[in-house]
PDB file of C-alpha atoms in Angstrom:
ATOM      1  CA  LEU J   1       0.000   0.000   0.000  1.00  0.00           C
ATOM      2  CA  GLU J   2       2.790   2.408   0.906  1.00  0.00           C
ATOM      3  CA  ALA J   3       4.664   1.706  -2.331  1.00  0.00           C
ATOM      4  CA  MET J   4       1.519   2.308  -4.374  1.00  0.00           C
ATOM      5  CA  HIS J   5       0.832   5.659  -2.708  1.00  0.00           C
ATOM      6  CA  ARG J   6       4.485   6.704  -2.938  1.00  0.00           C
ATOM      7  CA  GLN J   7       4.149   6.180  -6.692  1.00  0.00           C
ATOM      8  CA  LYS J   8       0.871   8.121  -6.843  1.00  0.00           C
ATOM      9  CA  THR J   9       0.326  10.993  -4.421  1.00  0.00           C
ATOM     10  CA  GLY J  10       3.923  10.962  -3.200  1.00  0.00           C
ATOM     11  CA  ALA J  11       5.323  11.136  -6.720  1.00  0.00           C
ATOM     12  CA  LEU J  12       2.854  13.846  -7.722  1.00  0.00           C
ATOM     13  CA  LEU J  13       3.827  16.159  -4.875  1.00  0.00           C
ATOM     14  CA  LYS J  14       7.522  15.339  -5.199  1.00  0.00           C
ATOM     15  CA  ALA J  15       7.406  16.259  -8.888  1.00  0.00           C
ATOM     16  CA  SER J  16       5.450  19.438  -8.199  1.00  0.00           C
ATOM     17  CA  VAL J  17       7.913  20.663  -5.594  1.00  0.00           C
ATOM     18  CA  THR J  18      11.084  19.701  -7.444  1.00  0.00           C
ATOM     19  CA  MET J  19       9.947  21.029 -10.827  1.00  0.00           C
ATOM     20  CA  GLY J  20       9.125  24.355  -9.252  1.00  0.00           C
ATOM     21  CA  ALA J  21      12.498  24.471  -7.533  1.00  0.00           C
ATOM     22  CA  ALA J  22      14.372  23.331 -10.648  1.00  0.00           C
ATOM     23  CA  THR J  23      13.193  26.417 -12.519  1.00  0.00           C
ATOM     24  CA  GLY J  24      15.191  28.518 -10.072  1.00  0.00           C
ATOM     25  CA  SER J  25      18.783  28.367  -8.968  1.00  0.00           C
ATOM     26  CA  VAL J  26      18.341  25.784  -6.217  1.00  0.00           C
ATOM     27  CA  PRO J  27      21.484  23.814  -5.301  1.00  0.00           C
ATOM     28  CA  ALA J  28      21.406  20.061  -5.983  1.00  0.00           C
ATOM     29  CA  GLN J  29      21.488  19.217  -2.257  1.00  0.00           C
ATOM     30  CA  ALA J  30      18.473  21.423  -1.614  1.00  0.00           C
ATOM     31  CA  LEU J  31      16.651  19.945  -4.600  1.00  0.00           C
ATOM     32  CA  GLU J  32      17.190  16.466  -3.139  1.00  0.00           C
ATOM     33  CA  GLN J  33      15.753  17.578   0.218  1.00  0.00           C
ATOM     34  CA  LEU J  34      12.779  19.183  -1.518  1.00  0.00           C
ATOM     35  CA  GLY J  35      12.167  15.838  -3.218  1.00  0.00           C
ATOM     36  CA  ARG J  36      12.176  14.146   0.191  1.00  0.00           C
ATOM     37  CA  TYR J  37       9.751  16.791   1.438  1.00  0.00           C
ATOM     38  CA  GLY J  38       7.356  16.272  -1.475  1.00  0.00           C
ATOM     39  CA  ALA J  39       7.442  12.487  -1.216  1.00  0.00           C
ATOM     40  CA  ALA J  40       6.789  12.526   2.544  1.00  0.00           C
ATOM     41  CA  LEU J  41       4.073  15.152   2.186  1.00  0.00           C
ATOM     42  CA  GLY J  42       2.303  13.200  -0.547  1.00  0.00           C
ATOM     43  CA  LEU J  43       2.283  10.009   1.471  1.00  0.00           C
ATOM     44  CA  ALA J  44       1.136  11.891   4.583  1.00  0.00           C
ATOM     45  CA  PHE J  45      -1.712  13.391   2.553  1.00  0.00           C
ATOM     46  CA  GLN J  46      -2.889   9.896   1.622  1.00  0.00           C
ATOM     47  CA  VAL J  47      -2.611   8.558   5.180  1.00  0.00           C
ATOM     48  CA  VAL J  48      -4.610  11.537   6.467  1.00  0.00           C
ATOM     49  CA  ASP J  49      -7.163  10.914   3.711  1.00  0.00           C
ATOM     50  CA  ASP J  50      -7.555   7.329   4.934  1.00  0.00           C
ATOM     51  CA  VAL J  51      -7.947   8.560   8.527  1.00  0.00           C
ATOM     52  CA  LEU J  52     -10.575  11.106   7.497  1.00  0.00           C
ATOM     53  CA  ASP J  53     -12.486   8.403   5.625  1.00  0.00           C
ATOM     54  CA  VAL J  54     -13.245   6.781   8.991  1.00  0.00           C
ATOM     55  CA  THR J  55     -13.335   9.814  11.303  1.00  0.00           C
ATOM     56  CA  ALA J  56     -15.158  12.516   9.329  1.00  0.00           C
ATOM     57  CA  ASP J  57     -18.720  12.685   8.082  1.00  0.00           C
ATOM     58  CA  SER J  58     -19.771  12.770   4.434  1.00  0.00           C
ATOM     59  CA  ALA J  59     -20.880  16.413   4.566  1.00  0.00           C
ATOM     60  CA  THR J  60     -17.479  17.558   5.814  1.00  0.00           C
ATOM     61  CA  LEU J  61     -15.554  15.359   3.396  1.00  0.00           C
ATOM     62  CA  GLY J  62     -17.622  16.251   0.368  1.00  0.00           C
ATOM     63  CA  LYS J  63     -17.674  12.562  -0.520  1.00  0.00           C
ATOM     64  CA  THR J  64     -19.094   9.407   1.002  1.00  0.00           C
ATOM     65  CA  ALA J  65     -17.360   8.659   4.298  1.00  0.00           C
ATOM     66  CA  GLY J  66     -16.490   5.009   4.851  1.00  0.00           C
ATOM     67  CA  LYS J  67     -16.462   4.327   1.124  1.00  0.00           C
ATOM     68  CA  ASP J  68     -13.060   2.615   1.240  1.00  0.00           C
ATOM     69  CA  ALA J  69     -14.117   0.207   3.988  1.00  0.00           C
ATOM     70  CA  ALA J  70     -17.395  -0.529   2.216  1.00  0.00           C
ATOM     71  CA  ALA J  71     -15.446  -1.384  -0.936  1.00  0.00           C
ATOM     72  CA  ASP J  72     -13.026  -3.505   1.131  1.00  0.00           C
ATOM     73  CA  LYS J  73     -10.126  -1.364  -0.119  1.00  0.00           C
ATOM     74  CA  PRO J  74      -6.886  -1.652   1.809  1.00  0.00           C
ATOM     75  CA  THR J  75      -6.129   1.583   3.640  1.00  0.00           C
ATOM     76  CA  PHE J  76      -3.558   2.648   6.175  1.00  0.00           C
ATOM     77  CA  VAL J  77      -6.295   2.555   8.816  1.00  0.00           C
ATOM     78  CA  SER J  78      -7.446  -0.954   7.883  1.00  0.00           C
ATOM     79  CA  LEU J  79      -3.860  -2.231   7.904  1.00  0.00           C
ATOM     80  CA  MET J  80      -2.452  -0.313  10.895  1.00  0.00           C
ATOM     81  CA  GLY J  81      -5.443   0.745  12.947  1.00  0.00           C
ATOM     82  CA  LEU J  82      -6.597   4.313  13.469  1.00  0.00           C
ATOM     83  CA  THR J  83      -4.128   5.321  16.182  1.00  0.00           C
ATOM     84  CA  GLN J  84      -1.120   3.898  14.357  1.00  0.00           C
ATOM     85  CA  ALA J  85      -2.186   5.490  11.063  1.00  0.00           C
ATOM     86  CA  GLN J  86      -2.511   8.878  12.773  1.00  0.00           C
ATOM     87  CA  ALA J  87       0.937   8.449  14.324  1.00  0.00           C
ATOM     88  CA  TYR J  88       2.379   7.428  10.949  1.00  0.00           C
ATOM     89  CA  ALA J  89       0.963  10.570   9.329  1.00  0.00           C
ATOM     90  CA  GLU J  90       2.629  12.655  12.050  1.00  0.00           C
ATOM     91  CA  ARG J  91       5.983  10.913  11.479  1.00  0.00           C
ATOM     92  CA  LEU J  92       5.725  11.581   7.745  1.00  0.00           C
ATOM     93  CA  LEU J  93       4.957  15.240   8.379  1.00  0.00           C
ATOM     94  CA  ASP J  94       7.933  15.424  10.754  1.00  0.00           C
ATOM     95  CA  GLN J  95      10.076  13.973   7.938  1.00  0.00           C
ATOM     96  CA  ALA J  96       8.722  16.599   5.542  1.00  0.00           C
ATOM     97  CA  HIS J  97       9.559  19.429   7.962  1.00  0.00           C
ATOM     98  CA  ALA J  98      13.023  17.964   8.607  1.00  0.00           C
ATOM     99  CA  ALA J  99      13.741  17.751   4.883  1.00  0.00           C
ATOM    100  CA  LEU J 100      12.865  21.432   4.501  1.00  0.00           C
ATOM    101  CA  ASP J 101      15.133  22.341   7.400  1.00  0.00           C
ATOM    102  CA  GLU J 102      17.954  20.274   5.892  1.00  0.00           C
ATOM    103  CA  SER J 103      17.525  22.002   2.525  1.00  0.00           C
ATOM    104  CA  ARG J 104      19.102  25.128   4.038  1.00  0.00           C
ATOM    105  CA  LEU J 105      16.897  27.270   1.830  1.00  0.00           C
ATOM    106  CA  ASP J 106      16.015  30.700   3.161  1.00  0.00           C
ATOM    107  CA  ASP J 107      12.276  30.907   2.609  1.00  0.00           C
ATOM    108  CA  THR J 108      10.435  27.648   3.226  1.00  0.00           C
ATOM    109  CA  ALA J 109       7.657  29.074   5.387  1.00  0.00           C
ATOM    110  CA  ILE J 110       4.917  28.402   2.839  1.00  0.00           C
ATOM    111  CA  LEU J 111       6.063  24.795   2.399  1.00  0.00           C
ATOM    112  CA  HIS J 112       6.096  24.301   6.175  1.00  0.00           C
ATOM    113  CA  ALA J 113       2.590  25.798   6.283  1.00  0.00           C
ATOM    114  CA  LEU J 114       1.431  23.387   3.581  1.00  0.00           C
ATOM    115  CA  ALA J 115       2.696  20.431   5.617  1.00  0.00           C
ATOM    116  CA  ASP J 116       0.929  21.792   8.691  1.00  0.00           C
ATOM    117  CA  TRP J 117      -2.318  22.108   6.708  1.00  0.00           C
ATOM    118  CA  VAL J 118      -2.068  18.495   5.504  1.00  0.00           C
ATOM    119  CA  GLY J 119      -1.818  17.377   9.124  1.00  0.00           C
ATOM    120  CA  ARG J 120      -4.798  19.342  10.354  1.00  0.00           C
ATOM    121  CA  ARG J 121      -7.130  19.235   7.359  1.00  0.00           C
ATOM    122  CA  ALA J 122     -10.693  18.108   7.990  1.00  0.00           C
ATOM    123  CA  TYR J 123     -11.693  17.291   4.407  1.00  0.00           C
TER     124      TYR J 123
END
C-alpha cells in the first residue's frame, strides 16, 4: 500500500515541488531535500485521507465517508489501525519538515505551512 501511494500521491507532490524548484537556482542538495519533502508530504496526505475516511462525516468530506471500507479497499487505517495510522501521518509530516530544514533554503515558510495544513485538514 505504501509503495503504491508513494508512486501516486507521493510522486505527484515530489514532482510538483522539485519542478518548481528546478526552474530557479536551487542547489542540488536542496533539490534532493525538496524531493524528500514532497514524497513525505504526498504520502502523509494519503494517510490523512484514509484517517478522514473513517473519522469525518460525508458532509465535511464532500464525498461518502467510509467508502473505502465498504469497498473492502486496503487503507492505512485498515492495515495499521486508526491510532497507528494517525501516528504514521505525524511521522511523515515530521520527515517533511526535517527535509525542509535540511535544505538550508532561506524561505520555506509556505512549504512548512502546507505540511501543517495536511496534518490538520478536515476534508
